[in-house]
Amino acid sequence: MQENKEIKALFHLIDDPDQEVFDSVSSRIVSYGRGIIPNLEDLWENTISNDVQERIELLIHRLHYQDLTEDFTNWKSSSYQDLLTASLLLAKFQYPELASTPVLQEIEKLRRNIWLELNSYLTPLEQVNVLTSILYNYYGLKGTEVAYQHPEEFLINKLIETKRGNAITNGILYLLLSELLDIPIKAINIPRQFVLAYIKPYYDENPEKLSPQQRIEFFIDPMSGQVFSHKDVDSYFKRVSVPPVASYFKPLTHNRIIQTALEEFSKCFDDERNAYKKLELMDLAKLIGD
């Protein structure tokens, strides 16, 4: 963006010690939109003050966040809330210049490898075993416990890069592949866990008589791809002293999955220095709420 007199004056005031002045200046700079980012980057490179550089970085972040908010708003209002699109948007919170093509290519490669091993004669368990074997054994995906000191494990681009993710990120990749392959796997709302379930594609003659739990064939742990039975899940509910009510077994919407991911990701920024990031992520979670 070509610098005019106002931009030059605003840039001159970035180092103003008065917080009210800086807040006013930053709001005006952000109103220019992402087109002003190259100017800010140039100013950063020619600034020797660490404090001013930090303020410039904050301004660039606010500009990217402004775009991200608009992108999430558009995603929420779209007719089909694509899970992959939202996962990439979440990753752009940390990596605003993220190129999505390498992620898309890797997912397509995985989809094709799994598709080549599938056929219409496989049972639900055999279908899942094929998907799991290629994803965790051949591809080498590893599951890690949710650790808020490792924000990269919440991001799909880093999952593809390192083949390490927590239950939420691994689960999202598992869901993406299942959708692409028409395997009826959904995330469900079991307390304190991110669990997947194989939903029976064909119910009996009166499917409305079946409870959400009865519509589930079996459960899948996205940390490892391990399959669990209804008995295993019943034991878990007893262990945590929670009654297994029907709502825990209803499939989650894409909206709710991404909302959960944003809420959990926000917990990675609990320190004072990054508190603004936590608030921003929580605001995004509220923005896309059902």
XYZ file of C-alpha atoms in Angstrom:
290
model
C 0.000 0.000 0.000
C 1.311 3.416 -0.936
C 2.021 5.445 2.150
C 0.062 8.675 2.438
C 0.458 11.451 4.978
C -1.974 9.844 7.414
C -0.186 6.468 7.379
C 3.178 8.168 7.947
C 1.714 10.118 10.856
C 0.142 6.995 12.339
C 3.411 5.067 12.043
C 5.209 7.938 13.773
C 2.844 7.553 16.732
C 3.199 3.773 17.160
C 5.826 4.313 19.864
C 3.695 6.803 21.822
C 3.910 5.867 25.547
C 0.277 6.906 26.130
C -1.801 3.709 25.850
C -4.923 5.647 24.814
C -3.027 7.252 21.950
C -1.671 3.883 20.827
C -5.141 2.287 21.028
C -6.543 5.066 18.839
C -3.628 4.797 16.400
C -3.839 1.001 16.196
C -7.601 1.076 15.515
C -7.039 3.483 12.649
C -4.200 1.369 11.213
C -6.289 -1.810 11.428
C -9.127 -0.036 9.585
C -6.887 0.046 6.484
C -7.148 -3.752 6.233
C -4.522 -6.347 5.333
C -3.165 -4.187 2.506
C -1.175 -2.221 5.062
C 0.692 -5.310 6.356
C 3.692 -4.957 3.938
C 4.129 -1.359 5.162
C 4.118 -2.556 8.765
C 6.602 -5.315 7.956
C 8.887 -2.776 6.321
C 8.602 -0.540 9.388
C 9.420 -3.527 11.639
C 12.601 -4.270 9.655
C 13.747 -0.665 9.991
C 12.998 -0.330 13.711
C 15.619 -0.981 16.387
C 13.254 -0.734 19.370
C 12.042 -4.112 20.641
C 8.975 -2.474 22.196
C 7.963 -0.893 18.903
C 8.579 -4.164 17.061
C 6.259 -5.916 19.532
C 3.580 -3.298 18.884
C 3.953 -3.761 15.127
C 3.664 -7.542 15.539
C 0.482 -7.029 17.564
C -0.948 -4.793 14.828
C -0.163 -7.375 12.132
C -1.794 -10.045 14.277
C -4.914 -7.877 14.705
C -5.150 -7.420 10.941
C -4.905 -11.164 10.342
C -7.417 -11.807 13.130
C -9.830 -9.347 11.538
C -9.690 -11.368 8.307
C -9.986 -14.630 10.230
C -13.133 -13.409 11.981
C -14.672 -12.593 8.603
C -13.666 -16.010 7.228
C -15.224 -17.845 10.186
C -18.390 -15.725 9.836
C -18.641 -16.741 6.165
C -17.971 -20.388 7.077
C -20.753 -20.389 9.655
C -23.256 -18.913 7.195
C -22.311 -21.296 4.365
C -24.786 -24.006 3.387
C -22.214 -26.748 4.058
C -19.848 -26.109 6.939
C -16.848 -27.983 5.611
C -14.694 -29.440 8.382
C -11.418 -29.170 6.447
C -11.966 -25.484 5.627
C -12.594 -24.666 9.295
C -9.581 -26.744 10.404
C -7.358 -24.720 8.080
C -8.870 -21.480 9.389
C -8.039 -22.549 12.939
C -4.441 -23.245 11.866
C -4.249 -19.775 10.293
C -4.663 -18.250 13.734
C -1.033 -19.266 14.361
C 0.114 -19.412 10.736
C -1.741 -16.616 8.900
C 0.242 -17.162 5.689
C -0.438 -20.905 5.694
C -0.507 -22.493 2.243
C -3.342 -25.014 2.259
C -2.253 -26.934 -0.855
C 0.315 -29.229 0.856
C -2.283 -30.186 3.491
C -4.925 -30.894 0.838
C -2.471 -32.949 -1.215
C -1.458 -35.088 1.758
C -5.064 -35.737 2.747
C -5.916 -36.702 -0.828
C -2.946 -39.082 -0.901
C -4.182 -40.711 2.315
C -7.729 -40.922 0.962
C -6.533 -42.642 -2.194
C -4.374 -45.156 -0.311
C -7.317 -46.118 1.888
C -9.805 -46.173 -1.001
C -7.623 -48.668 -2.903
C -7.967 -51.112 0.009
C -11.719 -50.736 0.459
C -14.525 -52.624 -1.262
C -18.288 -52.927 -0.849
C -18.048 -56.376 0.780
C -16.208 -55.246 3.896
C -17.973 -55.191 7.246
C -17.989 -51.948 9.292
C -15.167 -53.268 11.464
C -13.129 -54.288 8.412
C -13.625 -50.825 6.879
C -12.365 -49.171 10.040
C -9.446 -51.584 10.296
C -8.338 -50.590 6.787
C -8.580 -46.868 7.586
C -6.837 -47.300 10.934
C -4.070 -49.528 9.589
C -3.101 -47.092 6.826
C -3.413 -43.998 9.006
C -1.575 -45.244 12.113
C 0.665 -48.030 10.806
C 1.538 -47.137 7.203
C 1.317 -43.340 7.511
C 2.706 -43.372 11.062
C 0.227 -41.093 12.817
C 0.888 -40.842 16.550
C -1.510 -39.730 19.269
C -0.444 -37.571 22.206
C -2.320 -36.607 25.357
C -3.819 -33.119 25.237
C -1.010 -30.839 26.426
C -1.689 -27.113 26.423
C 2.021 -26.310 26.366
C 2.107 -27.736 22.815
C -0.291 -25.567 20.757
C 1.026 -27.025 17.488
C -0.664 -30.336 18.340
C -4.052 -28.636 17.847
C -3.280 -27.607 14.254
C -3.960 -29.741 11.194
C -1.004 -28.373 9.203
C 1.409 -29.356 11.990
C -0.293 -32.749 12.298
C 0.369 -33.369 8.609
C 3.949 -32.107 8.989
C 4.922 -34.015 12.162
C 2.366 -36.875 12.162
C 1.702 -36.095 15.826
C -1.538 -34.738 17.218
C -3.862 -34.944 20.162
C -7.266 -36.657 20.198
C -9.047 -33.623 18.734
C -6.698 -33.069 15.787
C -6.285 -36.782 15.038
C -10.048 -37.136 15.339
C -10.665 -34.345 12.837
C -8.306 -35.987 10.323
C -10.046 -39.342 10.880
C -13.440 -37.682 10.312
C -12.227 -35.916 7.166
C -11.042 -39.183 5.639
C -14.228 -40.986 6.686
C -16.359 -38.336 4.986
C -14.310 -38.468 1.799
C -14.692 -42.277 1.754
C -18.404 -42.332 2.722
C -17.735 -44.250 5.937
C -20.408 -43.255 8.507
C -18.159 -42.172 11.366
C -19.056 -39.211 13.577
C -17.678 -37.501 16.650
C -19.812 -37.853 19.783
C -20.061 -35.938 23.005
C -18.725 -38.345 25.656
C -17.543 -36.304 28.687
C -13.802 -35.522 28.968
C -13.046 -37.420 25.765
C -12.997 -36.810 22.021
C -14.426 -40.089 20.750
C -15.603 -41.262 17.326
C -18.459 -43.637 16.644
C -19.420 -45.799 13.674
C -23.088 -44.979 13.082
C -25.123 -47.859 11.668
C -26.004 -46.851 8.103
C -29.200 -48.896 8.112
C -31.531 -49.017 11.067
C -34.459 -51.387 11.458
C -37.910 -50.606 10.067
C -38.551 -48.104 12.854
C -35.278 -46.186 13.306
C -37.011 -43.512 15.379
C -37.441 -46.128 18.110
C -33.689 -46.542 18.458
C -31.803 -44.408 20.945
C -28.642 -42.548 19.798
C -26.624 -45.193 21.669
C -28.345 -48.067 19.829
C -27.515 -46.486 16.484
C -23.802 -46.842 17.214
C -22.021 -49.974 15.994
C -18.825 -49.368 17.975
C -16.518 -46.587 19.155
C -13.061 -45.465 17.987
C -10.294 -43.762 19.948
C -8.621 -41.246 17.578
C -5.433 -41.346 19.634
C -4.641 -44.825 18.302
C -7.544 -45.969 16.136
C -8.407 -48.608 18.721
C -12.005 -49.862 18.606
C -14.126 -50.005 21.770
C -17.379 -51.834 22.423
C -20.512 -50.588 24.147
C -19.419 -52.552 27.209
C -16.093 -50.669 27.277
C -17.905 -47.334 27.113
C -20.384 -48.379 29.827
C -17.405 -49.209 32.053
C -15.930 -45.759 31.383
C -19.155 -44.030 32.477
C -19.191 -46.080 35.682
C -15.553 -45.226 36.344
C -16.151 -41.471 36.035
C -19.503 -41.709 37.885
C -21.488 -40.079 35.091
C -24.839 -41.451 33.887
C -24.742 -42.323 30.138
C -27.570 -40.051 28.969
C -28.686 -40.040 25.311
C -27.159 -36.628 24.478
C -23.646 -38.042 24.922
C -24.189 -40.391 21.971
C -25.600 -37.936 19.448
C -23.259 -37.034 16.564
C -21.634 -33.619 16.891
C -22.086 -31.064 14.120
C -19.025 -29.682 12.332
C -19.856 -26.431 14.070
C -19.591 -27.997 17.506
C -16.404 -29.909 16.640
C -14.606 -26.732 15.571
C -16.033 -24.843 18.525
C -14.557 -27.489 20.844
C -11.210 -27.287 19.033
C -11.135 -23.479 19.405
C -12.049 -23.663 23.100
C -9.383 -26.263 23.848
C -6.782 -24.468 21.713
C -7.439 -21.251 23.647
C -6.176 -22.956 26.824
C -2.674 -22.963 25.304
C -2.522 -19.185 25.894
C -3.135 -18.924 29.623
C -0.161 -16.709 30.425
C -0.442 -12.946 30.764
C 1.624 -12.231 27.648
C -0.711 -14.234 25.402
C -3.988 -13.605 27.225
C -5.312 -11.646 24.224
C -4.983 -14.770 22.056
C -7.068 -16.777 24.504
C -9.807 -14.131 24.392
C -9.705 -14.017 20.586
C -10.069 -17.788 20.274
C -12.945 -17.822 22.754
C -14.612 -15.047 20.747
C -14.256 -17.128 17.575
C -15.783 -20.108 19.407
C -18.764 -17.975 20.422
C -19.040 -16.553 16.923
C -19.611 -19.961 15.320
C -21.731 -21.363 18.164
C -24.940 -23.174 17.208
